[in-house]
Amino acid sequence: MSPEQKVAEFSADARALSAEIGRVIVGHREIIDGVLTCLMAGGHALLEGVPGLGKTILVRTLARTMDLQFSRVQFTPDLMPADILGTTIISEDDRGAKRFEFRKGPIFTHVLLADEINRAIPKTQSALLEAMQEQSVTISKQTYELDPPFFVLATQNPIEMEGTYPLPEAQIDRFFFKLHVPFPEREELHEILDRTTGT
């Protein structure tokens, strides 16, 4: 197959993927294209917009359409790094022997939705740094590789800033794109009503 044919095939697959996501998400063409660009470039995306604009549905639909594992972590002030990465516990086998066992956290997935990432304390936010850059997680001097593809889509509310922690530069630098999710247009709102409301 020639390079031109490979490019044409890849382009057709990308359009088909975008169209499939568009069957669930009304409008937001630029956001869908931006998210897909991040995924194909091996980067991560930060989605900024008020609640209720379909950010979570977009991420869930992307994972389902591509048949990828999906995890969602709701970031809150009491969320700790171990809640994301996992932790080592003492387990007991049938004979009563005790041993240390690593229990994987939700970060061991293909598509991770970090919902309202700026609500967590900086220590917890930084738990994502190694995973986003190195595609691995280090716990108790043991490094665990993440299965490719590993894609983080984080959301944050730009208006409600009370009780939030601004993302540090090192964290922002890990995101390929910061995408602003706008309110739907009037025609798009009508389409959403038609899809979601019965007679």
JSON list of C-alpha atoms in Angstrom, two decimals, residues 22-185:
[
{"chain": "A", "resi": 22, "resn": "GLY", "atom": "CA", "xyz": [-21.36, 13.10, 16.32]},
{"chain": "A", "resi": 23, "resn": "ARG", "atom": "CA", "xyz": [-24.28, 10.67, 16.49]},
{"chain": "A", "resi": 24, "resn": "VAL", "atom": "CA", "xyz": [-24.26, 11.16, 20.29]},
{"chain": "A", "resi": 25, "resn": "ILE", "atom": "CA", "xyz": [-22.77, 14.65, 20.71]},
{"chain": "A", "resi": 26, "resn": "VAL", "atom": "CA", "xyz": [-24.73, 17.51, 19.14]},
{"chain": "A", "resi": 27, "resn": "GLY", "atom": "CA", "xyz": [-22.49, 20.26, 17.75]},
{"chain": "A", "resi": 28, "resn": "HIS", "atom": "CA", "xyz": [-19.04, 20.82, 19.27]},
{"chain": "A", "resi": 29, "resn": "ARG", "atom": "CA", "xyz": [-17.35, 19.82, 16.00]},
{"chain": "A", "resi": 30, "resn": "GLU", "atom": "CA", "xyz": [-14.17, 21.76, 16.86]},
{"chain": "A", "resi": 31, "resn": "ILE", "atom": "CA", "xyz": [-14.02, 20.17, 20.32]},
{"chain": "A", "resi": 32, "resn": "ILE", "atom": "CA", "xyz": [-14.43, 16.66, 18.87]},
{"chain": "A", "resi": 33, "resn": "ASP", "atom": "CA", "xyz": [-11.72, 17.37, 16.27]},
{"chain": "A", "resi": 34, "resn": "GLY", "atom": "CA", "xyz": [-9.41, 18.78, 18.98]},
{"chain": "A", "resi": 35, "resn": "VAL", "atom": "CA", "xyz": [-9.89, 15.76, 21.24]},
{"chain": "A", "resi": 36, "resn": "LEU", "atom": "CA", "xyz": [-9.26, 13.34, 18.36]},
{"chain": "A", "resi": 37, "resn": "THR", "atom": "CA", "xyz": [-6.14, 15.31, 17.35]},
{"chain": "A", "resi": 38, "resn": "CYS", "atom": "CA", "xyz": [-4.79, 14.99, 20.91]},
{"chain": "A", "resi": 39, "resn": "LEU", "atom": "CA", "xyz": [-5.51, 11.27, 20.95]},
{"chain": "A", "resi": 40, "resn": "MET", "atom": "CA", "xyz": [-3.84, 10.63, 17.59]},
{"chain": "A", "resi": 41, "resn": "ALA", "atom": "CA", "xyz": [-0.83, 12.78, 18.52]},
{"chain": "A", "resi": 42, "resn": "GLY", "atom": "CA", "xyz": [-0.36, 10.89, 21.79]},
{"chain": "A", "resi": 43, "resn": "GLY", "atom": "CA", "xyz": [-1.22, 13.93, 23.93]},
{"chain": "A", "resi": 44, "resn": "HIS", "atom": "CA", "xyz": [-3.82, 14.84, 26.53]},
{"chain": "A", "resi": 45, "resn": "ALA", "atom": "CA", "xyz": [-6.59, 17.43, 26.57]},
{"chain": "A", "resi": 46, "resn": "LEU", "atom": "CA", "xyz": [-7.98, 19.85, 29.14]},
{"chain": "A", "resi": 47, "resn": "LEU", "atom": "CA", "xyz": [-11.66, 20.68, 28.56]},
{"chain": "A", "resi": 48, "resn": "GLU", "atom": "CA", "xyz": [-12.83, 23.91, 30.14]},
{"chain": "A", "resi": 49, "resn": "GLY", "atom": "CA", "xyz": [-16.52, 24.74, 30.40]},
{"chain": "A", "resi": 50, "resn": "VAL", "atom": "CA", "xyz": [-19.42, 25.07, 32.81]},
{"chain": "A", "resi": 51, "resn": "PRO", "atom": "CA", "xyz": [-21.25, 21.90, 33.94]},
{"chain": "A", "resi": 52, "resn": "GLY", "atom": "CA", "xyz": [-23.88, 20.38, 31.68]},
{"chain": "A", "resi": 53, "resn": "LEU", "atom": "CA", "xyz": [-22.28, 20.94, 28.27]},
{"chain": "A", "resi": 54, "resn": "GLY", "atom": "CA", "xyz": [-21.60, 17.27, 27.49]},
{"chain": "A", "resi": 55, "resn": "LYS", "atom": "CA", "xyz": [-17.91, 17.00, 28.40]},
{"chain": "A", "resi": 56, "resn": "THR", "atom": "CA", "xyz": [-18.33, 13.72, 30.28]},
{"chain": "A", "resi": 57, "resn": "ILE", "atom": "CA", "xyz": [-20.58, 12.23, 27.60]},
{"chain": "A", "resi": 58, "resn": "LEU", "atom": "CA", "xyz": [-17.99, 13.19, 24.96]},
{"chain": "A", "resi": 59, "resn": "VAL", "atom": "CA", "xyz": [-15.20, 11.33, 26.78]},
{"chain": "A", "resi": 60, "resn": "ARG", "atom": "CA", "xyz": [-17.38, 8.28, 27.51]},
{"chain": "A", "resi": 61, "resn": "THR", "atom": "CA", "xyz": [-18.57, 8.18, 23.88]},
{"chain": "A", "resi": 62, "resn": "LEU", "atom": "CA", "xyz": [-14.99, 8.42, 22.59]},
{"chain": "A", "resi": 63, "resn": "ALA", "atom": "CA", "xyz": [-13.92, 5.45, 24.72]},
{"chain": "A", "resi": 64, "resn": "ARG", "atom": "CA", "xyz": [-16.97, 3.37, 23.74]},
{"chain": "A", "resi": 65, "resn": "THR", "atom": "CA", "xyz": [-16.60, 4.18, 20.03]},
{"chain": "A", "resi": 66, "resn": "MET", "atom": "CA", "xyz": [-12.96, 3.09, 20.01]},
{"chain": "A", "resi": 67, "resn": "ASP", "atom": "CA", "xyz": [-13.63, 0.09, 22.29]},
{"chain": "A", "resi": 68, "resn": "LEU", "atom": "CA", "xyz": [-11.20, 1.36, 24.93]},
{"chain": "A", "resi": 69, "resn": "GLN", "atom": "CA", "xyz": [-11.24, 0.95, 28.70]},
{"chain": "A", "resi": 70, "resn": "PHE", "atom": "CA", "xyz": [-12.68, 4.00, 30.45]},
{"chain": "A", "resi": 71, "resn": "SER", "atom": "CA", "xyz": [-12.31, 5.29, 34.02]},
{"chain": "A", "resi": 72, "resn": "ARG", "atom": "CA", "xyz": [-13.70, 8.40, 35.63]},
{"chain": "A", "resi": 73, "resn": "VAL", "atom": "CA", "xyz": [-12.22, 10.04, 38.71]},
{"chain": "A", "resi": 74, "resn": "GLN", "atom": "CA", "xyz": [-14.19, 12.83, 40.39]},
{"chain": "A", "resi": 75, "resn": "PHE", "atom": "CA", "xyz": [-11.54, 15.15, 41.81]},
{"chain": "A", "resi": 76, "resn": "THR", "atom": "CA", "xyz": [-12.40, 16.50, 45.26]},
{"chain": "A", "resi": 77, "resn": "PRO", "atom": "CA", "xyz": [-10.33, 18.19, 48.01]},
{"chain": "A", "resi": 78, "resn": "ASP", "atom": "CA", "xyz": [-10.14, 14.93, 50.01]},
{"chain": "A", "resi": 79, "resn": "LEU", "atom": "CA", "xyz": [-8.95, 12.81, 47.05]},
{"chain": "A", "resi": 80, "resn": "MET", "atom": "CA", "xyz": [-5.49, 11.38, 47.69]},
{"chain": "A", "resi": 81, "resn": "PRO", "atom": "CA", "xyz": [-2.85, 10.17, 45.16]},
{"chain": "A", "resi": 82, "resn": "ALA", "atom": "CA", "xyz": [-3.42, 6.52, 46.19]},
{"chain": "A", "resi": 83, "resn": "ASP", "atom": "CA", "xyz": [-7.08, 6.88, 45.21]},
{"chain": "A", "resi": 84, "resn": "ILE", "atom": "CA", "xyz": [-5.91, 7.42, 41.61]},
{"chain": "A", "resi": 85, "resn": "LEU", "atom": "CA", "xyz": [-2.72, 5.37, 41.34]},
{"chain": "A", "resi": 86, "resn": "GLY", "atom": "CA", "xyz": [-3.55, 2.44, 43.57]},
{"chain": "A", "resi": 87, "resn": "THR", "atom": "CA", "xyz": [-2.00, 1.14, 46.76]},
{"chain": "A", "resi": 88, "resn": "THR", "atom": "CA", "xyz": [-0.09, -1.81, 48.21]},
{"chain": "A", "resi": 89, "resn": "ILE", "atom": "CA", "xyz": [-2.07, -3.93, 50.64]},
{"chain": "A", "resi": 90, "resn": "ILE", "atom": "CA", "xyz": [-1.34, -7.02, 52.74]},
{"chain": "A", "resi": 91, "resn": "SER", "atom": "CA", "xyz": [-3.26, -10.00, 51.41]},
{"chain": "A", "resi": 92, "resn": "GLU", "atom": "CA", "xyz": [-3.59, -13.53, 52.75]},
{"chain": "A", "resi": 93, "resn": "ASP", "atom": "CA", "xyz": [-3.64, -16.69, 50.64]},
{"chain": "A", "resi": 94, "resn": "ASP", "atom": "CA", "xyz": [-5.47, -20.00, 51.30]},
{"chain": "A", "resi": 95, "resn": "ARG", "atom": "CA", "xyz": [-2.69, -21.28, 53.55]},
{"chain": "A", "resi": 96, "resn": "GLY", "atom": "CA", "xyz": [-2.68, -18.13, 55.70]},
{"chain": "A", "resi": 97, "resn": "ALA", "atom": "CA", "xyz": [0.59, -16.76, 54.30]},
{"chain": "A", "resi": 98, "resn": "LYS", "atom": "CA", "xyz": [0.66, -12.99, 54.10]},
{"chain": "A", "resi": 99, "resn": "ARG", "atom": "CA", "xyz": [2.18, -11.02, 51.25]},
{"chain": "A", "resi": 100, "resn": "PHE", "atom": "CA", "xyz": [2.16, -7.54, 49.79]},
{"chain": "A", "resi": 101, "resn": "GLU", "atom": "CA", "xyz": [-0.11, -7.09, 46.80]},
{"chain": "A", "resi": 102, "resn": "PHE", "atom": "CA", "xyz": [-0.53, -4.04, 44.58]},
{"chain": "A", "resi": 103, "resn": "ARG", "atom": "CA", "xyz": [-4.13, -3.04, 43.85]},
{"chain": "A", "resi": 104, "resn": "LYS", "atom": "CA", "xyz": [-4.31, -0.95, 40.70]},
{"chain": "A", "resi": 105, "resn": "GLY", "atom": "CA", "xyz": [-6.16, 2.35, 40.79]},
{"chain": "A", "resi": 106, "resn": "PRO", "atom": "CA", "xyz": [-8.41, 3.86, 38.11]},
{"chain": "A", "resi": 107, "resn": "ILE", "atom": "CA", "xyz": [-5.39, 5.33, 36.29]},
{"chain": "A", "resi": 108, "resn": "PHE", "atom": "CA", "xyz": [-4.74, 1.85, 34.83]},
{"chain": "A", "resi": 109, "resn": "THR", "atom": "CA", "xyz": [-7.05, 2.35, 31.89]},
{"chain": "A", "resi": 110, "resn": "HIS", "atom": "CA", "xyz": [-6.94, 3.64, 28.31]},
{"chain": "A", "resi": 111, "resn": "VAL", "atom": "CA", "xyz": [-9.10, 6.77, 28.65]},
{"chain": "A", "resi": 112, "resn": "LEU", "atom": "CA", "xyz": [-9.08, 8.54, 32.01]},
{"chain": "A", "resi": 113, "resn": "LEU", "atom": "CA", "xyz": [-11.58, 11.31, 32.71]},
{"chain": "A", "resi": 114, "resn": "ALA", "atom": "CA", "xyz": [-10.18, 13.58, 35.43]},
{"chain": "A", "resi": 115, "resn": "ASP", "atom": "CA", "xyz": [-13.41, 15.41, 36.28]},
{"chain": "A", "resi": 116, "resn": "GLU", "atom": "CA", "xyz": [-13.00, 18.90, 37.79]},
{"chain": "A", "resi": 117, "resn": "ILE", "atom": "CA", "xyz": [-9.26, 18.37, 38.17]},
{"chain": "A", "resi": 118, "resn": "ASN", "atom": "CA", "xyz": [-8.75, 21.79, 39.79]},
{"chain": "A", "resi": 119, "resn": "ARG", "atom": "CA", "xyz": [-10.83, 20.76, 42.84]},
{"chain": "A", "resi": 120, "resn": "ALA", "atom": "CA", "xyz": [-8.11, 18.39, 44.11]},
{"chain": "A", "resi": 121, "resn": "ILE", "atom": "CA", "xyz": [-5.13, 19.50, 46.16]},
{"chain": "A", "resi": 122, "resn": "PRO", "atom": "CA", "xyz": [-1.84, 20.03, 44.23]},
{"chain": "A", "resi": 123, "resn": "LYS", "atom": "CA", "xyz": [-0.36, 16.83, 45.73]},
{"chain": "A", "resi": 124, "resn": "THR", "atom": "CA", "xyz": [-3.14, 14.79, 44.13]},
{"chain": "A", "resi": 125, "resn": "GLN", "atom": "CA", "xyz": [-2.98, 16.72, 40.85]},
{"chain": "A", "resi": 126, "resn": "SER", "atom": "CA", "xyz": [0.73, 15.94, 40.62]},
{"chain": "A", "resi": 127, "resn": "ALA", "atom": "CA", "xyz": [-0.02, 12.20, 40.86]},
{"chain": "A", "resi": 128, "resn": "LEU", "atom": "CA", "xyz": [-0.92, 12.40, 37.16]},
{"chain": "A", "resi": 129, "resn": "LEU", "atom": "CA", "xyz": [2.38, 13.99, 36.08]},
{"chain": "A", "resi": 130, "resn": "GLU", "atom": "CA", "xyz": [4.47, 10.84, 35.64]},
{"chain": "A", "resi": 131, "resn": "ALA", "atom": "CA", "xyz": [1.60, 8.92, 34.03]},
{"chain": "A", "resi": 132, "resn": "MET", "atom": "CA", "xyz": [0.90, 11.68, 31.49]},
{"chain": "A", "resi": 133, "resn": "GLN", "atom": "CA", "xyz": [4.56, 12.13, 30.56]},
{"chain": "A", "resi": 134, "resn": "GLU", "atom": "CA", "xyz": [6.11, 8.68, 30.94]},
{"chain": "A", "resi": 135, "resn": "GLN", "atom": "CA", "xyz": [3.05, 6.40, 30.50]},
{"chain": "A", "resi": 136, "resn": "SER", "atom": "CA", "xyz": [4.02, 4.69, 33.76]},
{"chain": "A", "resi": 137, "resn": "VAL", "atom": "CA", "xyz": [3.36, 4.87, 37.51]},
{"chain": "A", "resi": 138, "resn": "THR", "atom": "CA", "xyz": [5.93, 4.47, 40.30]},
{"chain": "A", "resi": 139, "resn": "ILE", "atom": "CA", "xyz": [4.70, 3.28, 43.70]},
{"chain": "A", "resi": 140, "resn": "SER", "atom": "CA", "xyz": [7.01, 2.16, 46.52]},
{"chain": "A", "resi": 141, "resn": "LYS", "atom": "CA", "xyz": [10.02, 2.19, 44.15]},
{"chain": "A", "resi": 142, "resn": "GLN", "atom": "CA", "xyz": [8.20, -0.18, 41.77]},
{"chain": "A", "resi": 143, "resn": "THR", "atom": "CA", "xyz": [7.35, 1.11, 38.28]},
{"chain": "A", "resi": 144, "resn": "TYR", "atom": "CA", "xyz": [4.24, -0.13, 36.48]},
{"chain": "A", "resi": 145, "resn": "GLU", "atom": "CA", "xyz": [3.77, 0.48, 32.77]},
{"chain": "A", "resi": 146, "resn": "LEU", "atom": "CA", "xyz": [0.40, 1.72, 31.53]},
{"chain": "A", "resi": 147, "resn": "ASP", "atom": "CA", "xyz": [-1.14, -0.10, 28.58]},
{"chain": "A", "resi": 148, "resn": "PRO", "atom": "CA", "xyz": [-1.19, 2.04, 25.42]},
{"chain": "A", "resi": 149, "resn": "PRO", "atom": "CA", "xyz": [-3.01, 4.07, 24.41]},
{"chain": "A", "resi": 150, "resn": "PHE", "atom": "CA", "xyz": [-3.19, 6.13, 27.61]},
{"chain": "A", "resi": 151, "resn": "PHE", "atom": "CA", "xyz": [-5.19, 9.31, 27.20]},
{"chain": "A", "resi": 152, "resn": "VAL", "atom": "CA", "xyz": [-6.17, 11.82, 29.92]},
{"chain": "A", "resi": 153, "resn": "LEU", "atom": "CA", "xyz": [-9.09, 14.13, 29.38]},
{"chain": "A", "resi": 154, "resn": "ALA", "atom": "CA", "xyz": [-9.43, 16.55, 32.28]},
{"chain": "A", "resi": 155, "resn": "THR", "atom": "CA", "xyz": [-12.27, 18.99, 32.86]},
{"chain": "A", "resi": 156, "resn": "GLN", "atom": "CA", "xyz": [-12.47, 22.18, 34.88]},
{"chain": "A", "resi": 157, "resn": "ASN", "atom": "CA", "xyz": [-15.14, 24.80, 35.55]},
{"chain": "A", "resi": 158, "resn": "PRO", "atom": "CA", "xyz": [-13.75, 28.26, 34.62]},
{"chain": "A", "resi": 159, "resn": "ILE", "atom": "CA", "xyz": [-16.40, 30.21, 36.54]},
{"chain": "A", "resi": 160, "resn": "GLU", "atom": "CA", "xyz": [-16.74, 28.59, 39.94]},
{"chain": "A", "resi": 161, "resn": "MET", "atom": "CA", "xyz": [-13.28, 29.14, 41.45]},
{"chain": "A", "resi": 162, "resn": "GLU", "atom": "CA", "xyz": [-14.13, 28.91, 45.16]},
{"chain": "A", "resi": 163, "resn": "GLY", "atom": "CA", "xyz": [-12.56, 25.81, 46.72]},
{"chain": "A", "resi": 164, "resn": "THR", "atom": "CA", "xyz": [-10.33, 25.14, 43.70]},
{"chain": "A", "resi": 165, "resn": "TYR", "atom": "CA", "xyz": [-6.57, 24.88, 43.28]},
{"chain": "A", "resi": 166, "resn": "PRO", "atom": "CA", "xyz": [-5.10, 26.37, 40.07]},
{"chain": "A", "resi": 167, "resn": "LEU", "atom": "CA", "xyz": [-3.19, 23.83, 38.01]},
{"chain": "A", "resi": 168, "resn": "PRO", "atom": "CA", "xyz": [0.59, 24.27, 38.33]},
{"chain": "A", "resi": 169, "resn": "GLU", "atom": "CA", "xyz": [2.61, 25.04, 35.20]},
{"chain": "A", "resi": 170, "resn": "ALA", "atom": "CA", "xyz": [4.12, 21.54, 35.20]},
{"chain": "A", "resi": 171, "resn": "GLN", "atom": "CA", "xyz": [0.61, 20.07, 35.04]},
{"chain": "A", "resi": 172, "resn": "ILE", "atom": "CA", "xyz": [-0.65, 22.47, 32.34]},
{"chain": "A", "resi": 173, "resn": "ASP", "atom": "CA", "xyz": [2.45, 21.68, 30.27]},
{"chain": "A", "resi": 174, "resn": "ARG", "atom": "CA", "xyz": [1.38, 18.01, 30.08]},
{"chain": "A", "resi": 175, "resn": "PHE", "atom": "CA", "xyz": [-1.76, 18.93, 28.14]},
{"chain": "A", "resi": 176, "resn": "PHE", "atom": "CA", "xyz": [-1.49, 19.10, 24.35]},
{"chain": "A", "resi": 177, "resn": "PHE", "atom": "CA", "xyz": [-4.62, 21.26, 24.04]},
{"chain": "A", "resi": 178, "resn": "LYS", "atom": "CA", "xyz": [-6.79, 23.35, 26.33]},
{"chain": "A", "resi": 179, "resn": "LEU", "atom": "CA", "xyz": [-10.21, 23.34, 24.68]},
{"chain": "A", "resi": 180, "resn": "HIS", "atom": "CA", "xyz": [-12.99, 25.77, 25.65]},
{"chain": "A", "resi": 181, "resn": "VAL", "atom": "CA", "xyz": [-16.41, 24.10, 25.48]},
{"chain": "A", "resi": 182, "resn": "PRO", "atom": "CA", "xyz": [-19.00, 26.79, 24.59]},
{"chain": "A", "resi": 183, "resn": "PHE", "atom": "CA", "xyz": [-22.75, 26.86, 25.11]},
{"chain": "A", "resi": 184, "resn": "PRO", "atom": "CA", "xyz": [-24.70, 25.21, 22.29]},
{"chain": "A", "resi": 185, "resn": "GLU", "atom": "CA", "xyz": [-26.27, 27.38, 19.59]}
]
